[in-house]
Structure formats: structure tokens, C-alpha cells
Amino acid sequence: MNLTISHRGQSYSLSLLPDDTLAVLHARLEELTSTPPQLQKLLYKGKNSKTLDDQVTLTQAGLKDGMKIQMLGTTANELDGVKAVEDDQQKRDRIMKERALKGPTKVCNNPTISSSDNLNYRFHKLIPLAHLPNPSSALDLLQRLSDDPAIRHVMQKHKFVVGVLTELAPHEHPELLGLNENAGQQIKLRLRTDRYDGFRTYKEVRRVLCHELTHNVWGDHDNNFKELNSLLNREVGEYEASVKAGTNVLGYSGEVYEQSESGSRSHGSHVLGGSGSDAILLLNDSTEDRRRRALEAAERRLRQEEEEMENSCGTAGRSAVAE
């Protein structure tokens, strides 16, 4: 029986006997991909190997000669990396507790972020996917997200801890833009375009990151989730507005958050395209009316963007609460 297994963009051809068990197949795949059998998930013809006993034969499992199988799974090295992050987090927690028992320590006066917050409320490890093109550029983008002052601000304010920040491969998860595993143990973001000819815009990726950070607290896309997600995006905007106005103590001079390009295109024509009687009405409107209309348009745009993101988020299903 000849089988073709696809895993992270690579194909593996295996020749097995029909009476071989799934355990034999899993062992062969571990040799090829370094993915332990218990972490392998084989998808084929609407079936999932996780629901089957590993002692059933390949024929009993519904596998046939020439069949193509998609395998999902985490390698042993990646598991070791996550465990190292968790061990490091436990070590830091222990040090913080020991320091707390010793009483207050005199530190430099910093009105923004304490040293203990810097140690805890952050991304503890950045991992690009080495099997994808140009991993160094992906790491640069992950580092930029990790160092983004506005993201650091909301993480410290809401005490968000993320073990690993990494990326999603478009060909492996074409329907997803982001995924939060185990409330912050690992966040995965779609950094690349579908054709691997570049990277998605920074503003779009960062907005998905805010969405996935919200899953550190709320799992489902319910009203609690929507309120916190809106708050995070608002705090990012307010933080960068203060930077732009020169009132932020960090003195950050980078990009200021703006709506996504798609959002701008879809709603800009309605704001700027008035003519005739509509234009006269706009001229006669008060400043308060214009502000109200702009706010309503912004809220509609944000709702639309959030709905699109919820449908592309792997952490929870589609929104459980109707708009």
C-alpha cells in the first residue's frame, strides 16, 4: 500500500502492508518528521486518526493504496522549546516571590513600567517557521510586534503573558489568520501572503494580535470578548495618539495605529463621495453631527473587520452572539 503524507509543505511517500497497524504508520512518520506519535493527527477522506485505536490495521482505518493524507503535529524540538519557556517562566515567578518576601526594594523612579512587569508580561519566545522562505524576515516581524510600545503597554496593563509568539503557514491553515493555544501558551499569526511572495501589512497583523491576546482571557467570541477586544484596540490607538501628540513618557516615534487598508477603501467613498443635495446637507451639518457620523462609520467598519477576524480565528468558532 503506497501512501503520500503531506506535512508542513513537504510530501513523504511510504510503502506499507495493508495489515500494518496505525502504530507502525505513526512510527514511520516519527522517523521522517520528528513528530511523536501521540502528537500526530492524520486527516483523510473526512476522517481523523485521533478517533481510532492505533492497533487497528491500515485497511480497518479506511486507508487505501494511493491515498493522500494531511498530517498535523508539533515536533519534539518545538515541544522542548515550549517547555523551556514554561520552565523559564516558573523560574522567574519563583524569583519574583522570593523578592516579594524580602520586602520592598528601592528602585529608580519610572512612571511607566516596573522591572518585574518587563520580565513577566511579554512574549517569552519568538519562533519563526524555519521550513518557510526567509525565516529571518519573519523573525524581524515577530520582534517588531514584541517590541511595539503600544502592544507592550496593553500587555503590562492587562497582565498578559504569552509563552511563544510564532507564525501560521498559509498552506497548512489557509482559513486562519490567528490562533491562541491554551490561553497564551502559544499565539500563532499569519504573517505571510498566500503565495509566499511577501508579508501581510504590519497594521493588519497587529490587529489580529490584539484579537488573539483577548483570547488570553475569553475563549468564545461572545460579548465579553468583544468588549475586551474593542478596549485593547482603543488603548493601542489612545497610546499612539499620545505619542503623536508628544505627551507619552516613552518618547516613542514609530507608526501610529490606523485602520486597515481594506477598511479604508470600503468606507472612504461613502464619506468623501457626497454631491448635489447630499453635499449641501453636509455643509449645513453641525460639527457634532459630523463627529457623530464619523463615529458611526468607524464603529461599522470595526464591526465588519472584527466579524472577518472572528471567522478567521482558530481559537474559537464563529461569533456566538449576533451583531
Protein backbone atom coordinates (compact mmCIF):
# COMPACT_ATOMS: atom_id res chain seq x y z
CA MET A 1 0.00 0.00 0.00
CA ASN A 2 1.54 3.30 -1.13
CA LEU A 3 0.60 6.44 0.82
CA THR A 4 1.57 10.10 0.39
CA ILE A 5 1.71 12.14 3.59
CA SER A 6 1.92 15.96 3.49
CA HIS A 7 3.36 17.79 6.50
CA ARG A 8 4.35 21.46 6.58
CA GLY A 9 4.77 21.79 2.85
CA GLN A 10 6.75 18.57 2.38
CA SER A 11 5.47 15.27 0.96
CA TYR A 12 6.58 11.85 2.14
CA SER A 13 5.94 8.60 0.23
CA LEU A 14 5.51 5.46 2.32
CA SER A 15 5.06 1.86 1.29
CA LEU A 16 3.30 -0.28 3.92
CA LEU A 17 1.35 -3.51 4.14
CA PRO A 18 -2.46 -3.34 4.38
CA ASP A 19 -2.26 -5.38 7.62
CA ASP A 20 0.21 -2.99 9.25
CA THR A 21 -1.29 -1.07 12.16
CA LEU A 22 -1.66 2.67 12.60
CA ALA A 23 1.08 2.38 15.23
CA VAL A 24 3.51 1.27 12.52
CA LEU A 25 2.50 4.22 10.33
CA HIS A 26 2.93 6.64 13.24
CA ALA A 27 6.38 5.23 14.00
CA ARG A 28 7.50 5.67 10.38
CA LEU A 29 6.22 9.25 10.37
CA GLU A 30 8.10 9.99 13.60
CA GLU A 31 11.32 8.91 11.90
CA LEU A 32 10.64 11.24 8.99
CA THR A 33 9.26 14.32 10.76
CA SER A 34 10.43 14.05 14.42
CA THR A 35 6.78 14.36 15.44
CA PRO A 36 5.92 11.98 18.34
CA PRO A 37 3.03 9.56 17.56
CA GLN A 38 0.84 10.96 20.32
CA LEU A 39 1.02 14.40 18.67
CA GLN A 40 0.34 13.22 15.13
CA LYS A 41 -3.08 13.94 13.66
CA LEU A 42 -3.81 12.35 10.27
CA LEU A 43 -6.64 13.78 8.15
CA TYR A 44 -8.00 11.86 5.16
CA LYS A 45 -11.37 11.43 3.47
CA GLY A 46 -13.20 13.22 6.29
CA LYS A 47 -11.58 11.00 8.92
CA ASN A 48 -9.27 11.76 11.84
CA SER A 49 -6.73 9.24 13.14
CA LYS A 50 -7.12 10.61 16.68
CA THR A 51 -10.51 8.90 16.90
CA LEU A 52 -9.04 5.47 16.10
CA ASP A 53 -7.12 2.92 18.16
CA ASP A 54 -3.50 2.73 16.99
CA GLN A 55 -3.73 -1.07 16.86
CA VAL A 56 -6.27 -1.15 14.04
CA THR A 57 -4.89 -2.06 10.64
CA LEU A 58 -4.50 0.45 7.86
CA THR A 59 -7.33 -1.26 5.97
CA GLN A 60 -9.61 -1.08 9.02
CA ALA A 61 -8.73 2.59 9.39
CA GLY A 62 -10.07 3.21 5.88
CA LEU A 63 -6.71 3.81 4.19
CA LYS A 64 -6.29 2.73 0.58
CA ASP A 65 -3.48 2.42 -1.89
CA GLY A 66 -2.53 5.77 -3.43
CA MET A 67 -4.35 7.81 -0.79
CA LYS A 68 -3.09 11.30 0.15
CA ILE A 69 -3.03 12.20 3.85
CA GLN A 70 -2.55 15.54 5.62
CA MET A 71 -0.61 15.34 8.89
CA LEU A 72 -0.73 17.95 11.65
CA GLY A 73 1.56 17.84 14.64
CA THR A 74 4.28 19.51 16.72
CA THR A 75 7.86 18.27 16.58
CA ALA A 76 9.86 17.21 19.62
CA ASN A 77 12.16 20.22 19.25
CA GLU A 78 9.21 22.60 19.26
CA LEU A 79 7.84 20.90 22.37
CA ASP A 80 11.21 21.29 24.05
CA GLY A 81 11.14 24.98 23.19
CA VAL A 82 7.70 25.44 24.75
CA LYS A 83 8.78 23.50 27.85
CA ALA A 84 11.90 25.66 28.14
CA VAL A 85 9.72 28.77 28.05
CA GLU A 86 7.44 27.34 30.74
CA ASP A 87 10.44 26.39 32.91
CA ASP A 88 11.86 29.88 32.46
CA GLN A 89 8.51 31.39 33.44
CA GLN A 90 8.35 29.24 36.60
CA LYS A 91 11.90 30.26 37.50
CA ARG A 92 11.07 33.93 37.07
CA ASP A 93 7.88 33.53 39.14
CA ARG A 94 9.91 31.91 41.93
CA ILE A 95 12.44 34.75 41.88
CA MET A 96 9.66 37.33 42.00
CA LYS A 97 8.05 35.60 45.00
CA GLU A 98 11.38 35.45 46.83
CA ARG A 99 11.94 39.14 46.21
CA ALA A 100 8.44 39.94 47.43
CA LEU A 101 9.11 38.09 50.72
CA LYS A 102 12.23 40.20 51.29
CA GLY A 103 10.16 43.36 51.34
CA PRO A 104 10.27 46.50 49.15
CA THR A 105 13.47 47.39 47.34
CA LYS A 106 14.44 50.89 46.32
CA VAL A 107 14.35 51.22 42.55
CA CYS A 108 14.69 54.00 40.03
CA ASN A 109 11.59 56.13 39.68
CA ASN A 110 9.94 55.03 36.40
CA PRO A 111 6.37 56.27 35.90
CA THR A 112 5.61 53.69 33.22
CA ILE A 113 6.77 50.08 33.58
CA SER A 114 8.30 48.21 36.53
CA SER A 115 11.18 45.77 36.03
CA SER A 116 9.09 42.82 37.25
CA ASP A 117 6.39 43.68 34.69
CA ASN A 118 9.06 43.73 31.99
CA LEU A 119 10.07 40.21 32.98
CA ASN A 120 6.59 38.73 33.10
CA TYR A 121 4.08 40.49 30.89
CA ARG A 122 5.59 39.91 27.47
CA PHE A 123 6.27 37.34 24.74
CA HIS A 124 8.84 34.99 26.23
CA LYS A 125 9.98 33.38 22.98
CA LEU A 126 9.75 34.26 19.28
CA ILE A 127 9.83 31.36 16.82
CA PRO A 128 9.60 31.81 13.02
CA LEU A 129 8.91 28.70 10.94
CA ALA A 130 12.32 27.58 9.72
CA HIS A 131 10.87 25.48 6.89
CA LEU A 132 9.25 28.53 5.23
CA PRO A 133 11.12 31.00 2.99
CA ASN A 134 13.16 33.80 4.57
CA PRO A 135 12.64 32.96 8.28
CA SER A 136 14.92 35.85 9.31
CA SER A 137 12.39 38.38 7.95
CA ALA A 138 9.59 36.56 9.77
CA LEU A 139 11.63 36.80 12.98
CA ASP A 140 12.13 40.54 12.39
CA LEU A 141 8.35 40.97 12.12
CA LEU A 142 7.74 38.93 15.29
CA GLN A 143 10.39 41.01 17.07
CA ARG A 144 8.77 44.23 15.90
CA LEU A 145 5.42 43.07 17.32
CA SER A 146 7.09 42.05 20.58
CA ASP A 147 8.87 45.41 20.92
CA ASP A 148 5.89 47.52 19.82
CA PRO A 149 5.43 50.04 22.68
CA ALA A 150 1.63 50.08 22.29
CA ILE A 151 1.46 46.27 22.46
CA ARG A 152 3.80 46.25 25.46
CA HIS A 153 1.57 48.87 27.07
CA VAL A 154 -1.63 46.80 26.82
CA MET A 155 0.16 43.57 27.82
CA GLN A 156 1.51 45.14 31.00
CA LYS A 157 -1.74 46.92 31.77
CA HIS A 158 -3.80 43.73 31.45
CA LYS A 159 -1.03 41.41 32.71
CA PHE A 160 -0.86 39.30 29.56
CA VAL A 161 1.80 36.59 29.46
CA VAL A 162 2.50 34.72 26.21
CA GLY A 163 4.93 31.80 26.14
CA VAL A 164 5.61 31.63 22.39
CA LEU A 165 4.79 34.03 19.57
CA THR A 166 5.12 32.25 16.23
CA GLU A 167 3.57 32.15 12.77
CA LEU A 168 0.95 30.18 10.85
CA ALA A 169 1.86 28.68 7.49
CA PRO A 170 -0.75 29.74 4.89
CA HIS A 171 -0.70 26.36 3.11
CA GLU A 172 -1.26 24.47 6.37
CA HIS A 173 -4.07 26.65 7.72
CA PRO A 174 -5.43 28.63 4.74
CA GLU A 175 -8.61 29.60 6.59
CA LEU A 176 -6.91 31.07 9.68
CA LEU A 177 -5.33 34.44 10.46
CA GLY A 178 -4.56 33.71 14.09
CA LEU A 179 -4.66 31.09 16.84
CA ASN A 180 -4.23 31.28 20.62
CA GLU A 181 -3.42 27.93 22.26
CA ASN A 182 -4.17 27.35 25.95
CA ALA A 183 -4.87 30.99 26.86
CA GLY A 184 -1.47 32.35 25.95
CA GLN A 185 0.82 29.34 25.98
CA GLN A 186 1.34 29.98 22.28
CA ILE A 187 -0.02 32.55 19.82
CA LYS A 188 0.26 31.91 16.08
CA LEU A 189 -0.20 34.66 13.49
CA ARG A 190 -0.48 34.59 9.69
CA LEU A 191 2.49 36.75 8.72
CA ARG A 192 2.84 35.80 5.05
CA THR A 193 0.76 36.26 1.94
CA ASP A 194 -0.97 33.21 0.48
CA ARG A 195 1.57 32.94 -2.35
CA TYR A 196 4.60 33.38 -0.06
CA ASP A 197 5.73 36.37 -2.12
CA GLY A 198 5.86 38.72 0.85
CA PHE A 199 4.37 39.58 4.23
CA ARG A 200 0.99 40.97 5.24
CA THR A 201 0.92 44.60 6.37
CA TYR A 202 2.11 45.30 9.88
CA LYS A 203 -1.13 47.02 10.90
CA GLU A 204 -3.24 44.03 9.84
CA VAL A 205 -1.03 41.55 11.66
CA ARG A 206 -1.00 43.68 14.80
CA ARG A 207 -4.78 43.95 14.82
CA VAL A 208 -5.02 40.15 14.65
CA LEU A 209 -2.53 40.01 17.53
CA CYS A 210 -4.83 42.19 19.66
CA HIS A 211 -7.66 39.80 18.80
CA GLU A 212 -5.63 36.76 19.87
CA LEU A 213 -4.42 38.48 23.08
CA THR A 214 -8.07 38.87 24.02
CA HIS A 215 -8.30 35.06 23.98
CA ASN A 216 -5.91 35.03 26.94
CA VAL A 217 -9.00 35.96 28.94
CA TRP A 218 -12.06 34.91 26.92
CA GLY A 219 -12.28 31.78 24.76
CA ASP A 220 -15.51 32.35 22.83
CA HIS A 221 -16.39 35.30 20.63
CA ASP A 222 -19.14 36.47 22.97
CA ASN A 223 -19.94 39.95 24.29
CA ASN A 224 -17.24 39.70 26.98
CA PHE A 225 -14.70 39.00 24.26
CA LYS A 226 -15.96 41.82 22.03
CA GLU A 227 -15.79 44.37 24.87
CA LEU A 228 -12.21 43.48 25.83
CA ASN A 229 -11.05 43.29 22.21
CA SER A 230 -12.51 46.72 21.50
CA LEU A 231 -10.86 48.04 24.65
CA LEU A 232 -7.43 46.74 23.60
CA ASN A 233 -7.68 48.31 20.15
CA ARG A 234 -8.88 51.56 21.69
CA GLU A 235 -5.98 51.55 24.17
CA VAL A 236 -3.50 50.93 21.35
CA GLY A 237 -4.95 53.88 19.46
CA GLU A 238 -5.02 56.14 22.52
CA TYR A 239 -1.46 55.24 23.44
CA GLU A 240 -0.16 56.08 19.99
CA ALA A 241 -2.26 59.24 19.83
CA SER A 242 -0.49 60.39 23.00
CA VAL A 243 2.84 59.56 21.35
CA LYS A 244 1.89 61.55 18.27
CA ALA A 245 0.87 64.48 20.47
CA GLY A 246 4.22 64.29 22.30
CA THR A 247 2.67 63.51 25.70
CA ASN A 248 3.95 59.92 26.14
CA VAL A 249 6.82 59.47 28.56
CA LEU A 250 8.48 56.74 26.47
CA GLY A 251 9.12 59.13 23.62
CA TYR A 252 8.20 56.54 21.02
CA SER A 253 8.20 57.92 17.48
CA GLY A 254 7.14 54.88 15.42
CA GLU A 255 3.98 54.17 13.47
CA VAL A 256 0.64 55.30 14.83
CA TYR A 257 -2.20 52.80 14.57
CA GLU A 258 -4.60 53.35 11.69
CA GLN A 259 -7.44 51.35 10.21
CA SER A 260 -6.59 48.61 7.75
CA GLU A 261 -6.28 49.49 4.09
CA SER A 262 -9.27 47.31 3.21
CA GLY A 263 -11.37 49.14 5.77
CA SER A 264 -10.31 52.48 4.37
CA ARG A 265 -11.24 51.50 0.85
CA SER A 266 -14.61 50.06 1.75
CA HIS A 267 -15.85 53.04 3.71
CA GLY A 268 -13.90 56.04 2.41
CA SER A 269 -16.08 56.52 -0.66
CA HIS A 270 -19.20 56.90 1.49
CA VAL A 271 -17.60 59.69 3.49
CA LEU A 272 -15.96 61.59 0.65
CA GLY A 273 -18.27 60.91 -2.28
CA GLY A 274 -21.18 63.22 -1.47
CA SER A 275 -22.53 65.52 -4.18
CA GLY A 276 -25.52 67.66 -5.01
CA SER A 277 -28.11 67.84 -2.21
CA ASP A 278 -26.09 65.47 -0.07
CA ALA A 279 -23.12 67.85 -0.22
CA ILE A 280 -25.35 70.77 0.80
CA LEU A 281 -26.61 68.79 3.78
CA LEU A 282 -23.04 68.03 4.80
CA LEU A 283 -22.13 71.72 4.67
CA ASN A 284 -25.16 72.62 6.82
CA ASP A 285 -24.41 69.94 9.43
CA SER A 286 -23.02 70.98 12.75
CA THR A 287 -19.61 69.85 13.97
CA GLU A 288 -21.34 67.48 16.40
CA ASP A 289 -23.32 65.87 13.56
CA ARG A 290 -20.18 65.30 11.53
CA ARG A 291 -18.43 63.78 14.53
CA ARG A 292 -21.41 61.51 15.20
CA ARG A 293 -21.48 60.30 11.59
CA ALA A 294 -17.73 59.68 11.61
CA LEU A 295 -18.05 57.71 14.85
CA GLU A 296 -20.90 55.61 13.48
CA ALA A 297 -18.93 54.88 10.30
CA ALA A 298 -15.88 53.91 12.34
CA GLU A 299 -17.97 51.59 14.54
CA ARG A 300 -19.48 49.91 11.46
CA ARG A 301 -16.05 49.46 9.96
CA LEU A 302 -14.65 47.97 13.15
CA ARG A 303 -17.61 45.59 13.49
CA GLN A 304 -17.08 44.40 9.92
CA GLU A 305 -13.34 43.90 10.48
CA GLU A 306 -13.99 42.04 13.75
CA GLU A 307 -16.51 39.72 12.09
CA GLU A 308 -13.98 38.90 9.39
CA MET A 309 -11.31 38.25 12.01
CA GLU A 310 -13.60 36.07 14.14
CA ASN A 311 -14.31 33.91 11.10
CA SER A 312 -10.55 33.56 10.52
CA CYS A 313 -9.63 32.83 14.14
CA GLY A 314 -8.81 29.25 15.10
CA THR A 315 -9.14 29.78 18.87
CA ALA A 316 -12.95 29.70 18.88
CA GLY A 317 -15.78 29.18 16.42
CA ARG A 318 -17.80 31.88 14.73
CA SER A 319 -19.29 34.53 16.96
CA ALA A 320 -21.91 33.13 19.31
CA VAL A 321 -23.64 36.49 19.67
CA ALA A 322 -25.36 38.15 16.74
CA GLU A 323 -24.42 41.68 15.88
